[in-house]
Amino acid sequence: MINSIYFSGATRLVTHKSPLPSPDDPLPPLEECLHVRVHASQSLVENVRRDARTERLPLAQKLPLISSAQDTVLGLKDVLNPAGLLQLTGNDLFFDRSQPGAGECVIESTAGGRTVQTRFGKIEDSEIILMPDIPAQAHPWNNECSISVTTRYSEHGTLRTGTYARMLRTPLTLTKMGHPNPPEAGILTGKESSPHVSVTGGSVAADTILRIQAVLDMRQDALLFSLLDMTEGGKTGAAVSVTANGAVTLQGFADSAVSSLSIRVNAYAELKEMIRSKYGGRLVDVLKVETA
């Protein structure tokens, strides 16, 4: 039996030599028969010191981390539904709202307006559930919001805030879609005072709810518009490529009450940049379609 094995850098594995009661008995666990001793050679020590580098790092602080936000009624992420429940998951989210100054949860519109949340179902370190109170906006297409959690981890500690990395968007309503000339409705916009895209009409059989998406196609340098059902990875209508301002018609998906939807792109360049810089290449709005 080998008692010692030497490797580069003067590493030695030492085995324990002892007979087995029977040749057919199982081998003992490694921690009982294998011992490791490492002796670094002087050349190895000098090489490590020569190649080592030092750096000054900022002081690490414990911060609330919101890793996901989902509306539990619609079952969709990054949707802020005034008629739903918003579930936040993450780390270090707990704050005691019964204690003044201990922390808060805030929804803020990018177009202006800030509302401290008060209607909670749960506040825990890894999860918060709330009925969202959304700041009112001058224009309905300003449906883009951020959410943050502020906590104080000790009685006299500093308040620390964590903001969700993605924007939340509230559902938008299209009215009188059964009429020949329905009112235009702005969609797919941020804080701007005029909409990047407007819905101008469509063929609608009944009230319904669906989604519209715009995806940045880098290969074609275009935006691809399409209609989606309310399930991620579900039914989708044909994508329409858009490269400039103008009107296009989107076809509905199978079994949808919306056969087609007419839209007009008003600010193509601004929309494209917003999708690229703020939404990771994909922007989605929830549309509540009403025929009356």
CSV table of C-alpha atoms in Angstrom, one decimal, residues 25-188:
chain,number,residue,atom,x,y,z
A,25,ASP,CA,-15.4,-6.0,3.7
A,26,PRO,CA,-16.2,-2.4,2.4
A,27,LEU,CA,-13.4,0.2,2.5
A,28,PRO,CA,-13.6,2.6,5.4
A,29,PRO,CA,-14.7,6.2,4.8
A,30,LEU,CA,-12.0,8.5,3.4
A,31,GLU,CA,-11.9,10.8,6.4
A,32,GLU,CA,-10.7,7.8,8.4
A,33,CYS,CA,-8.0,6.6,6.1
A,34,LEU,CA,-6.9,9.6,4.1
A,35,HIS,CA,-5.0,12.6,5.6
A,36,VAL,CA,-3.9,15.6,3.7
A,37,ARG,CA,-0.8,17.7,4.6
A,38,VAL,CA,0.2,20.7,2.5
A,39,HIS,CA,3.6,22.3,2.8
A,40,ALA,CA,4.1,25.3,0.4
A,41,SER,CA,7.6,25.5,-1.1
A,42,GLN,CA,9.5,28.8,-0.9
A,43,SER,CA,9.2,29.3,-4.6
A,44,LEU,CA,5.4,28.9,-4.5
A,45,VAL,CA,5.1,31.4,-1.7
A,46,GLU,CA,7.3,33.9,-3.6
A,47,ASN,CA,5.2,33.4,-6.8
A,48,VAL,CA,1.9,34.0,-4.9
A,49,ARG,CA,3.2,37.2,-3.3
A,50,ARG,CA,4.6,38.5,-6.6
A,51,ASP,CA,1.2,38.0,-8.4
A,52,ALA,CA,-1.0,39.1,-5.6
A,53,ARG,CA,-2.9,42.5,-5.9
A,54,THR,CA,-4.7,44.6,-3.3
A,55,GLU,CA,-7.7,46.9,-3.7
A,56,ARG,CA,-9.8,49.1,-1.5
A,57,LEU,CA,-13.5,48.1,-1.5
A,58,PRO,CA,-16.4,50.3,-0.4
A,59,LEU,CA,-18.1,49.4,2.8
A,60,ALA,CA,-20.8,46.8,2.2
A,61,GLN,CA,-24.2,47.8,3.5
A,62,LYS,CA,-27.2,45.7,4.2
A,63,LEU,CA,-29.9,46.9,1.7
A,64,PRO,CA,-33.5,45.7,0.9
A,65,LEU,CA,-33.4,43.7,-2.3
A,66,ILE,CA,-36.6,43.3,-4.4
A,67,SER,CA,-35.9,40.5,-6.8
A,68,SER,CA,-39.4,40.1,-8.4
A,69,ALA,CA,-42.8,41.9,-8.5
A,70,GLN,CA,-45.9,40.1,-9.7
A,71,ASP,CA,-49.6,40.9,-9.7
A,72,THR,CA,-51.3,37.8,-8.2
A,73,VAL,CA,-54.7,38.4,-9.8
A,74,LEU,CA,-53.5,38.6,-13.4
A,75,GLY,CA,-50.5,36.3,-12.7
A,76,LEU,CA,-48.1,38.6,-14.6
A,77,LYS,CA,-44.7,40.0,-13.5
A,78,ASP,CA,-44.0,43.7,-13.5
A,79,VAL,CA,-47.7,44.6,-13.7
A,80,LEU,CA,-49.2,47.1,-11.3
A,81,ASN,CA,-52.9,46.3,-11.1
A,82,PRO,CA,-55.0,48.7,-9.1
A,83,ALA,CA,-57.6,45.9,-8.8
A,84,GLY,CA,-55.1,43.2,-7.8
A,85,LEU,CA,-52.5,42.3,-5.2
A,86,LEU,CA,-48.8,43.0,-5.7
A,87,GLN,CA,-46.4,40.4,-4.5
A,88,LEU,CA,-42.8,41.4,-3.9
A,89,THR,CA,-40.1,38.8,-3.2
A,90,GLY,CA,-36.5,39.4,-2.2
A,91,ASN,CA,-34.2,39.7,0.8
A,92,ASP,CA,-34.2,42.0,3.9
A,93,LEU,CA,-37.6,43.5,3.0
A,94,PHE,CA,-39.2,43.6,6.5
A,95,PHE,CA,-40.1,46.8,8.2
A,96,ASP,CA,-42.3,47.5,11.1
A,97,ARG,CA,-45.0,49.9,9.8
A,98,SER,CA,-46.4,50.3,13.3
A,99,GLN,CA,-43.3,52.2,14.3
A,100,PRO,CA,-42.9,55.7,12.9
A,101,GLY,CA,-39.7,56.1,10.9
A,102,ALA,CA,-39.0,52.4,10.8
A,103,GLY,CA,-39.5,52.0,7.1
A,104,GLU,CA,-42.0,52.2,4.2
A,105,CYS,CA,-42.9,50.9,0.8
A,106,VAL,CA,-43.4,53.6,-1.9
A,107,ILE,CA,-44.8,53.5,-5.4
A,108,GLU,CA,-43.6,56.4,-7.6
A,109,SER,CA,-44.6,57.4,-11.1
A,110,THR,CA,-41.9,58.4,-13.5
A,111,ALA,CA,-44.2,61.3,-14.6
A,112,GLY,CA,-44.4,62.6,-11.0
A,113,GLY,CA,-46.3,61.6,-7.9
A,114,ARG,CA,-45.3,59.5,-4.9
A,115,THR,CA,-47.6,57.3,-2.7
A,116,VAL,CA,-46.6,55.6,0.5
A,117,GLN,CA,-48.3,52.3,0.7
A,118,THR,CA,-50.6,51.4,3.6
A,119,ARG,CA,-52.6,48.3,2.6
A,120,PHE,CA,-50.5,45.3,3.4
A,121,GLY,CA,-51.4,41.6,3.7
A,122,LYS,CA,-47.9,40.5,4.6
A,123,ILE,CA,-44.5,42.1,5.4
A,124,GLU,CA,-41.7,39.6,5.8
A,125,ASP,CA,-38.0,39.5,5.1
A,126,SER,CA,-38.5,37.6,1.9
A,127,GLU,CA,-42.0,38.7,0.8
A,128,ILE,CA,-44.4,41.6,0.9
A,129,ILE,CA,-48.0,41.5,-0.3
A,130,LEU,CA,-49.9,44.7,-0.7
A,131,MET,CA,-53.0,46.3,-2.4
A,132,PRO,CA,-51.3,49.0,-4.5
A,133,ASP,CA,-52.2,52.6,-4.1
A,134,ILE,CA,-51.1,54.2,-7.4
A,135,PRO,CA,-50.3,57.9,-7.8
A,136,ALA,CA,-52.8,59.7,-10.1
A,137,GLN,CA,-51.4,61.0,-13.4
A,138,ALA,CA,-52.5,63.8,-15.7
A,139,HIS,CA,-52.4,61.5,-18.7
A,140,PRO,CA,-53.6,57.9,-18.7
A,141,TRP,CA,-50.6,56.7,-20.8
A,142,ASN,CA,-48.2,57.7,-18.0
A,143,ASN,CA,-48.6,54.2,-16.5
A,144,GLU,CA,-44.9,53.6,-15.7
A,145,CYS,CA,-44.0,53.3,-12.0
A,146,SER,CA,-41.1,52.3,-9.7
A,147,ILE,CA,-41.4,50.6,-6.3
A,148,SER,CA,-39.0,50.8,-3.4
A,149,VAL,CA,-38.7,49.5,0.1
A,150,THR,CA,-37.0,51.4,2.9
A,151,THR,CA,-36.0,49.8,6.2
A,152,ARG,CA,-34.1,50.5,9.4
A,153,TYR,CA,-32.3,47.4,10.6
A,154,SER,CA,-31.6,48.7,14.1
A,155,GLU,CA,-33.3,51.1,16.4
A,156,HIS,CA,-30.8,53.9,15.7
A,157,GLY,CA,-29.6,52.7,12.3
A,158,THR,CA,-29.6,54.5,9.1
A,159,LEU,CA,-32.7,54.2,6.8
A,160,ARG,CA,-31.7,52.2,3.7
A,161,THR,CA,-33.7,51.9,0.5
A,162,GLY,CA,-33.8,49.3,-2.2
A,163,THR,CA,-35.6,50.0,-5.5
A,164,TYR,CA,-36.8,47.3,-7.9
A,165,ALA,CA,-34.7,47.3,-11.0
A,166,ARG,CA,-37.6,47.0,-13.4
A,167,MET,CA,-40.4,49.4,-14.2
A,168,LEU,CA,-44.0,48.4,-13.3
A,169,ARG,CA,-46.8,49.3,-15.7
A,170,THR,CA,-50.5,49.7,-14.9
A,171,PRO,CA,-53.2,48.3,-17.3
A,172,LEU,CA,-54.6,50.8,-19.8
A,173,THR,CA,-58.3,51.0,-20.9
A,174,LEU,CA,-59.6,51.2,-24.5
A,175,THR,CA,-63.2,52.4,-24.6
A,176,LYS,CA,-65.9,52.3,-27.3
A,177,MET,CA,-64.0,49.8,-29.4
A,178,GLY,CA,-67.3,48.7,-30.9
A,179,HIS,CA,-67.9,52.1,-32.3
A,180,PRO,CA,-66.8,53.2,-35.8
A,181,ASN,CA,-64.6,56.0,-34.4
A,182,PRO,CA,-63.4,55.2,-30.9
A,183,PRO,CA,-61.4,57.7,-28.9
A,184,GLU,CA,-57.7,57.3,-29.3
A,185,ALA,CA,-55.8,55.9,-26.4
A,186,GLY,CA,-52.0,56.3,-25.7
A,187,ILE,CA,-50.0,53.2,-24.9
A,188,LEU,CA,-46.3,52.0,-24.7
